[in-house]
Amino acid sequence: MFAVWITTLSLLDAARGGQVCYKRLGCFTDNPPWSGIPERQLAGLPSPPEAVNTNFLLYTRDNIMKYQISATNTSTIKASNFQIHRKTRFIIHGHLAGADFSWITDMCRFMFHVEDVNCILTDWRGGSSGLYTEAVNNVRIVGAEGKDLFLTDKDYGYSPAKIHLIGHSLGAHAAGEAGRRKPGIGRITGLDPAGPLFQYTPTMVRLDPSDAKFVDIIHTHAGHLFFDFGILQTCGHLDFYPNGGKTMPGFNLSYLDFSPEYRSVGCGHKRSLQYYAESIITPNGFVGYQCETYRDFVSGACFPCPKEGCPLMGHYADKFSHKTGKEQQKVFLNTGPLPPYARKCSFWVLQMMLISKVTMNSIRTNTSLAYRNPQQLVSGVQHKIWSFTCVRNMHYQHYPGNAEIIIETDQLMGTSFELKALLNFVNEVMTLKIL
């Protein structure tokens, strides 16, 4: 993928002002903001719909094997297992889906374990398998094709509010294009929306909160560089940044390590798909905390959850949709390096004030955990803080007269644990050991 993207950088087309028109889908130009702006200098027009070859593959509990439906042939919808009483979730793949395609189709089957839905895979590999810049231009065709299908659904009395578009990479912006063309879409989920040629572009070009009633984003390979395949800026009502949104645990690749795995998936770019798939069958697994920055989150400044609760990353993010009073809310959480990725992460800051006379066995403390009552910590004794299973990181700082310990913990869902700590003092320097 990297080699393909670098090649596209040299394909600068100075001629602009072109236009192509296609029956059913309308006209497309390469005028600004589609090209010729600082964030998108490359010009180009989308390929013909026949070349993009957008197919809609319907899966339901009644037919777990694909069934193709078409906006231009309504008899295919009438003959299918599409039911108007169900929600409809579209999954839209990104650039060079290829090897990941069968894995993406499995997401529909995950959904059938927890809900009865119409699950439609939007297959546009004909338009996404070439140069990245060509695929970027073809996003508009995919969005227009989707809007055409939505209009057909309307003829059956199907409300767009029951439609959920799930797009990965370029597929996220295709979902945004469909939502821009068809107001009233219920929800769009962007799985690490593509960054190159979309970052900081006008909202008409990229996914943004106006494209649906509720837009949630998962950032997993975000950044400002061309090597960062995901978009860094907020572009939804809720933007989730697991592990800070840039580097995912379990990958040790640098920007200079162009291994086959890096080239094919962009390191953490595909991880957003895996997080979403796991979230379908882990309803309370990916709890996020609203924060301004990841540094604030790591410091423990964003705990505990407010009265209205904390949002959930992934499939069940819409449980929090009625509580989003504003757009572009940042949400942070941590995940594990390997499946299962879901962790209930907690950061507790223990501010321990040293008193005039300290013994080897105990210290009087003020804690900023779930409450602020003084608590006695004794070596070798279990102390119920809240519930967590293991300590990932512990940061210790000692100052004259006080000490601060920041403990980051992971909790696997459905488990509980009591902290067992050993306090030691050597030359008035306190250390804490988790037993």
Short mmCIF file of C-alpha atoms in Angstrom, two decimals:
data_model
loop_
_atom_site.label_atom_id
_atom_site.label_comp_id
_atom_site.label_asym_id
_atom_site.label_seq_id
_atom_site.Cartn_x
_atom_site.Cartn_y
_atom_site.Cartn_z
CA MET A 1 0.00 0.00 0.00
CA PHE A 2 2.82 2.39 0.88
CA ALA A 3 4.44 2.03 -2.55
CA VAL A 4 1.11 2.63 -4.26
CA TRP A 5 0.45 5.76 -2.22
CA ILE A 6 3.93 7.18 -2.84
CA THR A 7 3.43 6.63 -6.57
CA THR A 8 0.21 8.61 -6.50
CA LEU A 9 1.95 11.64 -5.04
CA SER A 10 3.73 12.17 -8.35
CA LEU A 11 0.50 12.17 -10.35
CA LEU A 12 -0.26 15.87 -10.13
CA ASP A 13 -2.84 16.94 -12.69
CA ALA A 14 -2.83 20.68 -13.36
CA ALA A 15 -5.95 20.61 -15.55
CA ARG A 16 -9.07 21.23 -13.51
CA GLY A 17 -12.62 22.23 -14.25
CA GLY A 18 -13.63 18.87 -15.71
CA GLN A 19 -17.03 17.28 -15.24
CA VAL A 20 -18.60 13.90 -15.85
CA CYS A 21 -22.28 13.02 -15.61
CA TYR A 22 -23.81 9.61 -15.12
CA LYS A 23 -27.44 8.61 -15.41
CA ARG A 24 -29.08 8.04 -12.01
CA LEU A 25 -26.10 9.41 -10.08
CA GLY A 26 -25.77 12.94 -11.42
CA CYS A 27 -22.71 15.03 -12.25
CA PHE A 28 -19.27 15.19 -10.64
CA THR A 29 -16.61 17.89 -11.03
CA ASP A 30 -12.99 18.24 -9.96
CA ASN A 31 -13.43 21.89 -8.96
CA PRO A 32 -12.65 22.96 -5.37
CA PRO A 33 -13.15 21.60 -2.79
CA TRP A 34 -12.68 18.27 -4.58
CA SER A 35 -9.23 19.36 -5.74
CA GLY A 36 -7.10 22.48 -5.99
CA ILE A 37 -7.10 23.24 -2.26
CA PRO A 38 -4.04 23.05 0.02
CA GLU A 39 -5.23 19.81 1.62
CA ARG A 40 -6.05 18.20 -1.73
CA GLN A 41 -3.90 19.29 -4.66
CA LEU A 42 -4.47 16.15 -6.71
CA ALA A 43 -7.17 16.53 -9.33
CA GLY A 44 -9.29 13.83 -10.82
CA LEU A 45 -12.77 12.64 -11.64
CA PRO A 46 -14.47 9.45 -10.47
CA SER A 47 -14.49 6.40 -12.69
CA PRO A 48 -17.69 5.33 -14.44
CA PRO A 49 -20.15 3.46 -12.19
CA GLU A 50 -19.62 0.33 -14.30
CA ALA A 51 -15.91 0.39 -13.43
CA VAL A 52 -16.47 1.03 -9.72
CA ASN A 53 -19.00 -1.81 -9.84
CA THR A 54 -20.70 -1.13 -6.50
CA ASN A 55 -22.59 -4.21 -5.33
CA PHE A 56 -24.88 -4.52 -2.33
CA LEU A 57 -24.73 -7.96 -0.73
CA LEU A 58 -27.54 -8.68 1.71
CA TYR A 59 -27.07 -11.00 4.68
CA THR A 60 -29.79 -11.84 7.22
CA ARG A 61 -30.43 -14.54 9.78
CA ASP A 62 -32.58 -16.16 7.09
CA ASN A 63 -29.74 -16.20 4.57
CA ILE A 64 -26.27 -16.18 6.04
CA MET A 65 -24.88 -16.50 2.51
CA LYS A 66 -24.88 -13.33 0.43
CA TYR A 67 -27.82 -12.27 -1.71
CA GLN A 68 -27.24 -9.41 -4.14
CA ILE A 69 -29.79 -6.61 -4.28
CA SER A 70 -29.91 -3.66 -6.66
CA ALA A 71 -31.41 -0.18 -6.67
CA THR A 72 -31.94 -0.46 -10.43
CA ASN A 73 -33.75 -3.78 -10.20
CA THR A 74 -36.33 -3.53 -7.43
CA SER A 75 -37.40 -7.12 -7.98
CA THR A 76 -34.18 -8.22 -6.28
CA ILE A 77 -35.27 -6.44 -3.09
CA LYS A 78 -38.80 -7.85 -3.26
CA ALA A 79 -37.43 -11.36 -3.70
CA SER A 80 -34.90 -11.04 -0.87
CA ASN A 81 -35.13 -11.51 2.89
CA PHE A 82 -34.94 -7.74 3.45
CA GLN A 83 -37.50 -6.85 6.13
CA ILE A 84 -38.69 -3.29 6.78
CA HIS A 85 -39.18 -3.89 10.51
CA ARG A 86 -35.43 -4.47 10.98
CA LYS A 87 -32.62 -1.98 11.27
CA THR A 88 -30.28 -2.02 8.30
CA ARG A 89 -26.52 -1.87 8.79
CA PHE A 90 -24.26 -1.27 5.80
CA ILE A 91 -20.57 -2.20 5.96
CA ILE A 92 -18.37 -0.32 3.49
CA HIS A 93 -14.76 -1.43 3.03
CA GLY A 94 -11.80 0.79 2.23
CA HIS A 95 -8.83 0.88 -0.15
CA LEU A 96 -7.35 -2.46 -1.24
CA ALA A 97 -9.83 -4.53 0.78
CA GLY A 98 -8.73 -7.71 -1.01
CA ALA A 99 -7.37 -10.14 1.58
CA ASP A 100 -9.53 -8.68 4.36
CA PHE A 101 -12.79 -9.02 2.48
CA SER A 102 -13.92 -12.36 3.92
CA TRP A 103 -13.03 -11.15 7.41
CA ILE A 104 -15.20 -8.07 6.89
CA THR A 105 -18.17 -10.19 5.82
CA ASP A 106 -17.93 -12.02 9.13
CA MET A 107 -19.01 -8.82 10.89
CA CYS A 108 -22.54 -9.44 9.62
CA ARG A 109 -22.51 -12.88 11.20
CA PHE A 110 -21.32 -11.41 14.51
CA MET A 111 -24.36 -9.14 14.45
CA PHE A 112 -26.74 -12.05 14.00
CA HIS A 113 -25.60 -13.40 17.38
CA VAL A 114 -27.04 -10.34 19.14
CA GLU A 115 -29.71 -8.83 16.87
CA ASP A 116 -32.03 -9.39 13.93
CA VAL A 117 -30.90 -6.93 11.24
CA ASN A 118 -30.55 -6.47 7.52
CA CYS A 119 -26.77 -6.46 7.07
CA ILE A 120 -25.59 -5.20 3.69
CA LEU A 121 -21.97 -5.36 2.60
CA THR A 122 -21.13 -2.64 0.09
CA ASP A 123 -18.59 -4.18 -2.28
CA TRP A 124 -16.81 -1.59 -4.42
CA ARG A 125 -13.53 -3.39 -5.01
CA GLY A 126 -13.74 -2.44 -8.68
CA GLY A 127 -13.17 1.17 -7.66
CA SER A 128 -10.93 0.67 -4.63
CA SER A 129 -8.26 -1.70 -5.93
CA GLY A 130 -6.17 0.74 -7.97
CA LEU A 131 -4.18 3.82 -7.04
CA TYR A 132 -5.15 5.51 -3.81
CA THR A 133 -5.99 8.78 -5.59
CA GLU A 134 -8.34 6.95 -7.95
CA ALA A 135 -10.07 5.28 -5.02
CA VAL A 136 -10.40 8.68 -3.30
CA ASN A 137 -12.26 10.04 -6.32
CA ASN A 138 -14.45 6.93 -6.54
CA VAL A 139 -15.73 7.46 -2.99
CA ARG A 140 -18.30 9.86 -4.46
CA ILE A 141 -19.67 7.18 -6.79
CA VAL A 142 -20.10 4.75 -3.89
CA GLY A 143 -21.91 7.38 -1.83
CA ALA A 144 -24.21 8.22 -4.72
CA GLU A 145 -24.97 4.53 -5.32
CA GLY A 146 -25.86 4.17 -1.65
CA LYS A 147 -28.19 7.14 -1.77
CA ASP A 148 -29.88 5.60 -4.82
CA LEU A 149 -30.54 2.42 -2.86
CA PHE A 150 -31.88 4.41 0.11
CA LEU A 151 -34.42 6.07 -2.18
CA THR A 152 -35.54 2.64 -3.34
CA ASP A 153 -35.95 1.59 0.29
CA LYS A 154 -38.12 4.66 0.85
CA ASP A 155 -40.53 3.34 -1.78
CA TYR A 156 -41.10 0.42 0.60
CA GLY A 157 -41.86 2.78 3.49
CA TYR A 158 -38.43 2.33 5.05
CA SER A 159 -37.20 5.24 7.16
CA PRO A 160 -33.59 6.43 6.70
CA ALA A 161 -33.45 6.82 10.49
CA LYS A 162 -33.20 3.01 10.69
CA ILE A 163 -30.07 2.97 8.52
CA HIS A 164 -26.60 2.62 10.04
CA LEU A 165 -23.56 3.00 7.78
CA ILE A 166 -20.27 1.47 9.00
CA GLY A 167 -17.31 2.50 6.88
CA HIS A 168 -13.63 1.63 7.21
CA SER A 169 -10.92 3.97 5.89
CA LEU A 170 -12.17 5.37 2.57
CA GLY A 171 -15.43 3.57 3.25
CA ALA A 172 -16.06 5.99 6.12
CA HIS A 173 -15.98 8.94 3.73
CA ALA A 174 -18.18 7.02 1.27
CA ALA A 175 -20.67 6.69 4.12
CA GLY A 176 -20.38 10.43 4.72
CA GLU A 177 -21.04 11.12 1.04
CA ALA A 178 -24.15 8.94 1.15
CA GLY A 179 -25.36 10.72 4.27
CA ARG A 180 -24.72 14.14 2.74
CA ARG A 181 -26.81 13.17 -0.27
CA LYS A 182 -29.61 11.59 1.77
CA PRO A 183 -30.48 13.61 4.92
CA GLY A 184 -31.95 11.79 7.89
CA ILE A 185 -29.62 8.77 8.06
CA GLY A 186 -29.77 7.44 11.62
CA ARG A 187 -26.11 6.72 12.26
CA ILE A 188 -22.70 6.57 10.64
CA THR A 189 -19.70 4.86 12.23
CA GLY A 190 -16.28 5.74 10.86
CA LEU A 191 -13.62 3.10 11.49
CA ASP A 192 -10.32 4.96 11.26
CA PRO A 193 -11.51 7.22 8.42
CA ALA A 194 -8.79 7.76 5.81
CA GLY A 195 -6.57 10.77 6.49
CA PRO A 196 -4.52 11.50 3.33
CA LEU A 197 -6.42 13.92 1.05
CA PHE A 198 -9.21 14.22 3.65
CA GLN A 199 -7.54 15.71 6.72
CA TYR A 200 -8.73 19.29 7.33
CA THR A 201 -10.65 19.43 4.06
CA PRO A 202 -14.09 21.13 3.95
CA THR A 203 -16.91 19.06 5.40
CA MET A 204 -18.42 18.50 1.95
CA VAL A 205 -15.40 16.35 1.10
CA ARG A 206 -15.14 14.20 4.23
CA LEU A 207 -17.24 12.56 6.90
CA ASP A 208 -18.58 15.03 9.46
CA PRO A 209 -21.36 15.19 12.11
CA SER A 210 -23.92 16.68 9.71
CA ASP A 211 -23.95 13.49 7.62
CA ALA A 212 -26.18 11.59 10.05
CA LYS A 213 -28.19 12.07 13.21
CA PHE A 214 -25.37 10.39 15.13
CA VAL A 215 -21.78 9.98 13.96
CA ASP A 216 -19.21 8.03 16.00
CA ILE A 217 -15.57 7.54 15.06
CA ILE A 218 -12.81 5.13 16.10
CA HIS A 219 -9.29 6.44 15.46
CA THR A 220 -6.52 3.82 15.46
CA HIS A 221 -3.79 5.03 13.09
CA ALA A 222 -4.28 8.79 13.18
CA GLY A 223 -1.69 11.44 12.49
CA HIS A 224 -0.54 14.31 10.30
CA LEU A 225 1.96 12.41 8.15
CA PHE A 226 1.21 10.58 4.92
CA PHE A 227 2.29 7.37 6.63
CA ASP A 228 -0.56 7.88 9.11
CA PHE A 229 -3.42 6.28 7.22
CA GLY A 230 -6.16 7.52 9.56
CA ILE A 231 -7.56 11.01 10.11
CA LEU A 232 -6.53 12.74 13.33
CA GLN A 233 -9.10 15.53 13.56
CA THR A 234 -12.47 15.00 15.17
CA CYS A 235 -15.19 14.34 12.61
CA GLY A 236 -18.11 12.95 14.61
CA HIS A 237 -20.32 13.60 17.59
CA LEU A 238 -18.17 11.16 19.56
CA ASP A 239 -14.57 10.55 18.50
CA PHE A 240 -12.95 7.58 20.26
CA TYR A 241 -9.16 7.51 20.51
CA PRO A 242 -8.22 4.07 21.93
CA ASN A 243 -4.66 4.10 23.28
CA GLY A 244 -4.40 7.71 22.13
CA GLY A 245 -5.55 6.90 18.58
CA LYS A 246 -2.08 6.78 17.00
CA THR A 247 -0.24 3.58 17.95
CA MET A 248 -2.01 0.42 19.01
CA PRO A 249 -0.50 -2.06 21.50
CA GLY A 250 0.70 -5.25 19.88
CA PHE A 251 2.48 -3.50 17.02
CA ASN A 252 6.16 -2.62 17.31
CA LEU A 253 6.62 -1.21 13.82
CA SER A 254 8.10 2.21 13.16
CA TYR A 255 7.44 4.41 10.17
CA LEU A 256 10.70 3.13 8.67
CA ASP A 257 9.74 -0.53 9.04
CA PHE A 258 8.01 -1.27 5.76
CA SER A 259 7.30 -4.93 6.42
CA PRO A 260 4.56 -6.72 4.41
CA GLU A 261 2.22 -6.44 7.39
CA TYR A 262 2.80 -2.71 7.65
CA ARG A 263 2.27 -2.18 3.93
CA SER A 264 -0.92 -4.24 3.84
CA VAL A 265 -2.75 -2.92 6.88
CA GLY A 266 -1.00 0.31 7.82
CA CYS A 267 -0.07 -1.07 11.25
CA GLY A 268 -3.06 -0.14 13.38
CA HIS A 269 -5.33 0.96 10.52
CA LYS A 270 -7.13 -2.39 10.46
CA ARG A 271 -7.34 -2.58 14.24
CA SER A 272 -10.47 -0.38 14.21
CA LEU A 273 -12.28 -3.18 12.37
CA GLN A 274 -11.22 -5.68 15.00
CA TYR A 275 -12.30 -3.42 17.84
CA TYR A 276 -15.71 -2.90 16.29
CA ALA A 277 -16.22 -6.60 15.57
CA GLU A 278 -15.37 -7.52 19.16
CA SER A 279 -17.61 -4.78 20.53
CA ILE A 280 -20.63 -6.42 18.88
CA ILE A 281 -20.40 -9.41 21.22
CA THR A 282 -18.95 -7.46 24.18
CA PRO A 283 -21.73 -4.98 25.03
CA ASN A 284 -19.96 -3.27 27.93
CA GLY A 285 -16.36 -3.96 27.02
CA PHE A 286 -15.03 -0.72 25.56
CA VAL A 287 -15.85 1.94 28.13
CA GLY A 288 -14.50 5.35 27.16
CA TYR A 289 -13.84 8.50 29.18
CA GLN A 290 -14.44 11.99 27.84
CA CYS A 291 -11.24 14.00 28.02
CA GLU A 292 -9.46 16.82 26.23
CA THR A 293 -6.22 14.93 25.67
CA TYR A 294 -4.79 11.45 26.07
CA ARG A 295 -2.28 12.87 28.54
CA ASP A 296 -5.15 14.05 30.75
CA PHE A 297 -6.66 10.58 30.50
CA VAL A 298 -3.40 8.89 31.48
CA SER A 299 -3.01 11.23 34.44
CA GLY A 300 -6.39 10.16 35.79
CA ALA A 301 -7.96 13.60 35.38
CA CYS A 302 -11.07 12.28 33.62
CA PHE A 303 -12.38 9.82 36.21
CA PRO A 304 -14.88 8.72 37.32
CA CYS A 305 -17.75 8.58 34.82
CA PRO A 306 -20.30 11.43 35.09
CA LYS A 307 -23.85 10.79 36.29
CA GLU A 308 -25.06 10.22 32.73
CA GLY A 309 -22.48 7.45 32.35
CA CYS A 310 -19.55 6.87 30.03
CA PRO A 311 -19.88 6.21 26.29
CA LEU A 312 -19.11 2.80 24.81
CA MET A 313 -16.81 2.52 21.82
CA GLY A 314 -18.08 0.46 18.93
CA HIS A 315 -21.41 -1.18 18.19
CA TYR A 316 -23.23 0.20 21.23
CA ALA A 317 -22.00 3.79 21.04
CA ASP A 318 -25.53 4.87 20.13
CA LYS A 319 -26.64 4.10 23.68
CA PHE A 320 -24.96 7.41 24.47
CA SER A 321 -26.26 9.27 21.42
CA HIS A 322 -29.10 11.05 23.22
CA LYS A 323 -26.59 12.44 25.71
CA THR A 324 -24.34 14.10 23.15
CA GLY A 325 -25.19 17.75 23.60
CA LYS A 326 -22.44 18.84 21.26
CA GLU A 327 -20.26 17.64 18.43
CA GLN A 328 -16.59 16.69 18.42
CA GLN A 329 -16.40 15.18 21.89
CA LYS A 330 -13.15 13.29 22.43
CA VAL A 331 -13.28 9.97 24.24
CA PHE A 332 -10.24 7.97 25.40
CA LEU A 333 -9.72 4.40 26.58
CA ASN A 334 -7.07 1.69 26.54
CA THR A 335 -7.21 -1.76 25.01
CA GLY A 336 -5.22 -4.95 25.28
CA PRO A 337 -2.50 -5.89 22.74
CA LEU A 338 -4.21 -9.16 21.76
CA PRO A 339 -7.79 -10.45 21.58
CA PRO A 340 -9.87 -10.02 23.59
CA TYR A 341 -9.04 -6.34 23.22
CA ALA A 342 -11.77 -5.07 25.54
CA ARG A 343 -10.53 -3.76 28.86
CA LYS A 344 -12.21 -1.75 31.53
CA CYS A 345 -9.31 0.58 32.16
CA SER A 346 -8.97 2.60 35.31
CA PHE A 347 -6.42 5.12 36.42
CA TRP A 348 -6.25 5.74 40.14
CA VAL A 349 -4.13 8.52 41.59
CA LEU A 350 -3.07 7.88 45.17
CA GLN A 351 -1.75 10.99 46.85
CA MET A 352 -0.01 9.82 50.00
CA MET A 353 0.91 12.42 52.59
CA LEU A 354 3.85 11.42 54.78
CA ILE A 355 3.23 12.16 58.44
CA SER A 356 5.86 13.09 61.00
CA LYS A 357 6.38 9.56 62.25
CA VAL A 358 6.27 6.72 59.75
CA THR A 359 6.39 3.04 60.63
CA MET A 360 7.40 0.14 58.42
CA ASN A 361 3.87 -1.22 58.34
CA SER A 362 1.40 1.58 57.83
CA ILE A 363 0.78 5.06 56.58
CA ARG A 364 -2.23 7.34 56.89
CA THR A 365 -3.38 8.40 53.42
CA ASN A 366 -5.85 10.61 51.66
CA THR A 367 -7.03 8.95 48.46
CA SER A 368 -8.64 10.37 45.33
CA LEU A 369 -10.25 7.13 44.27
CA ALA A 370 -14.01 6.64 44.47
CA TYR A 371 -14.08 8.76 47.60
CA ARG A 372 -11.83 11.01 49.66
CA ASN A 373 -12.09 9.45 53.09
CA PRO A 374 -8.85 8.75 54.96
CA GLN A 375 -7.82 5.13 54.64
CA GLN A 376 -5.30 2.98 56.44
CA LEU A 377 -3.03 0.92 54.18
CA VAL A 378 -1.21 -1.93 55.91
CA SER A 379 1.45 -4.12 54.35
CA GLY A 380 0.31 -7.59 53.33
CA VAL A 381 -3.38 -6.74 53.88
CA GLN A 382 -5.99 -6.66 51.12
CA HIS A 383 -7.51 -3.24 50.52
CA LYS A 384 -10.68 -2.91 48.45
CA ILE A 385 -10.13 0.07 46.15
CA TRP A 386 -12.62 -0.77 43.45
CA SER A 387 -12.37 -3.82 41.20
CA PHE A 388 -9.52 -4.59 38.85
CA THR A 389 -7.39 -7.54 37.90
CA CYS A 390 -3.90 -6.36 37.11
CA VAL A 391 -1.59 -3.40 37.05
CA ARG A 392 -0.25 -2.40 33.64
CA ASN A 393 1.91 0.56 34.60
CA MET A 394 2.86 2.26 37.83
CA HIS A 395 4.45 5.69 37.95
CA TYR A 396 6.05 6.78 41.23
CA GLN A 397 7.21 10.23 42.24
CA HIS A 398 8.57 11.21 45.64
CA TYR A 399 8.72 14.75 46.94
CA PRO A 400 9.67 16.12 50.36
CA GLY A 401 6.71 15.44 52.57
CA ASN A 402 4.52 13.57 50.07
CA ALA A 403 4.49 10.92 47.39
CA GLU A 404 2.28 10.31 44.40
CA ILE A 405 1.57 6.96 42.81
CA ILE A 406 -0.38 6.66 39.58
CA ILE A 407 -1.61 3.15 38.89
CA GLU A 408 -3.04 2.16 35.51
CA THR A 409 -5.11 -1.01 35.67
CA ASP A 410 -6.86 -3.32 33.25
CA GLN A 411 -10.05 -5.10 34.20
CA LEU A 412 -11.39 -7.98 32.19
CA MET A 413 -15.16 -7.76 32.15
CA GLY A 414 -17.06 -9.73 34.76
CA THR A 415 -14.17 -10.09 37.19
CA SER A 416 -13.21 -8.48 40.47
CA PHE A 417 -10.00 -8.21 42.43
CA GLU A 418 -8.75 -6.73 45.68
CA LEU A 419 -5.54 -4.76 45.80
CA LYS A 420 -2.85 -6.39 47.90
CA ALA A 421 -0.03 -3.93 48.48
CA LEU A 422 3.20 -3.92 50.42
CA LEU A 423 4.49 -0.56 51.65
CA ASN A 424 8.20 -0.22 52.34
CA PHE A 425 10.21 2.74 53.55
CA VAL A 426 13.94 3.00 53.02
CA ASN A 427 15.56 6.28 54.01
CA GLU A 428 12.10 7.86 54.04
CA VAL A 429 11.49 6.91 50.39
CA MET A 430 8.23 5.04 50.01
CA THR A 431 7.77 2.18 47.54
CA LEU A 432 4.62 0.18 46.83
CA LYS A 433 4.66 -3.38 45.57
CA ILE A 434 1.60 -5.13 44.17
CA LEU A 435 1.54 -8.68 45.47
#
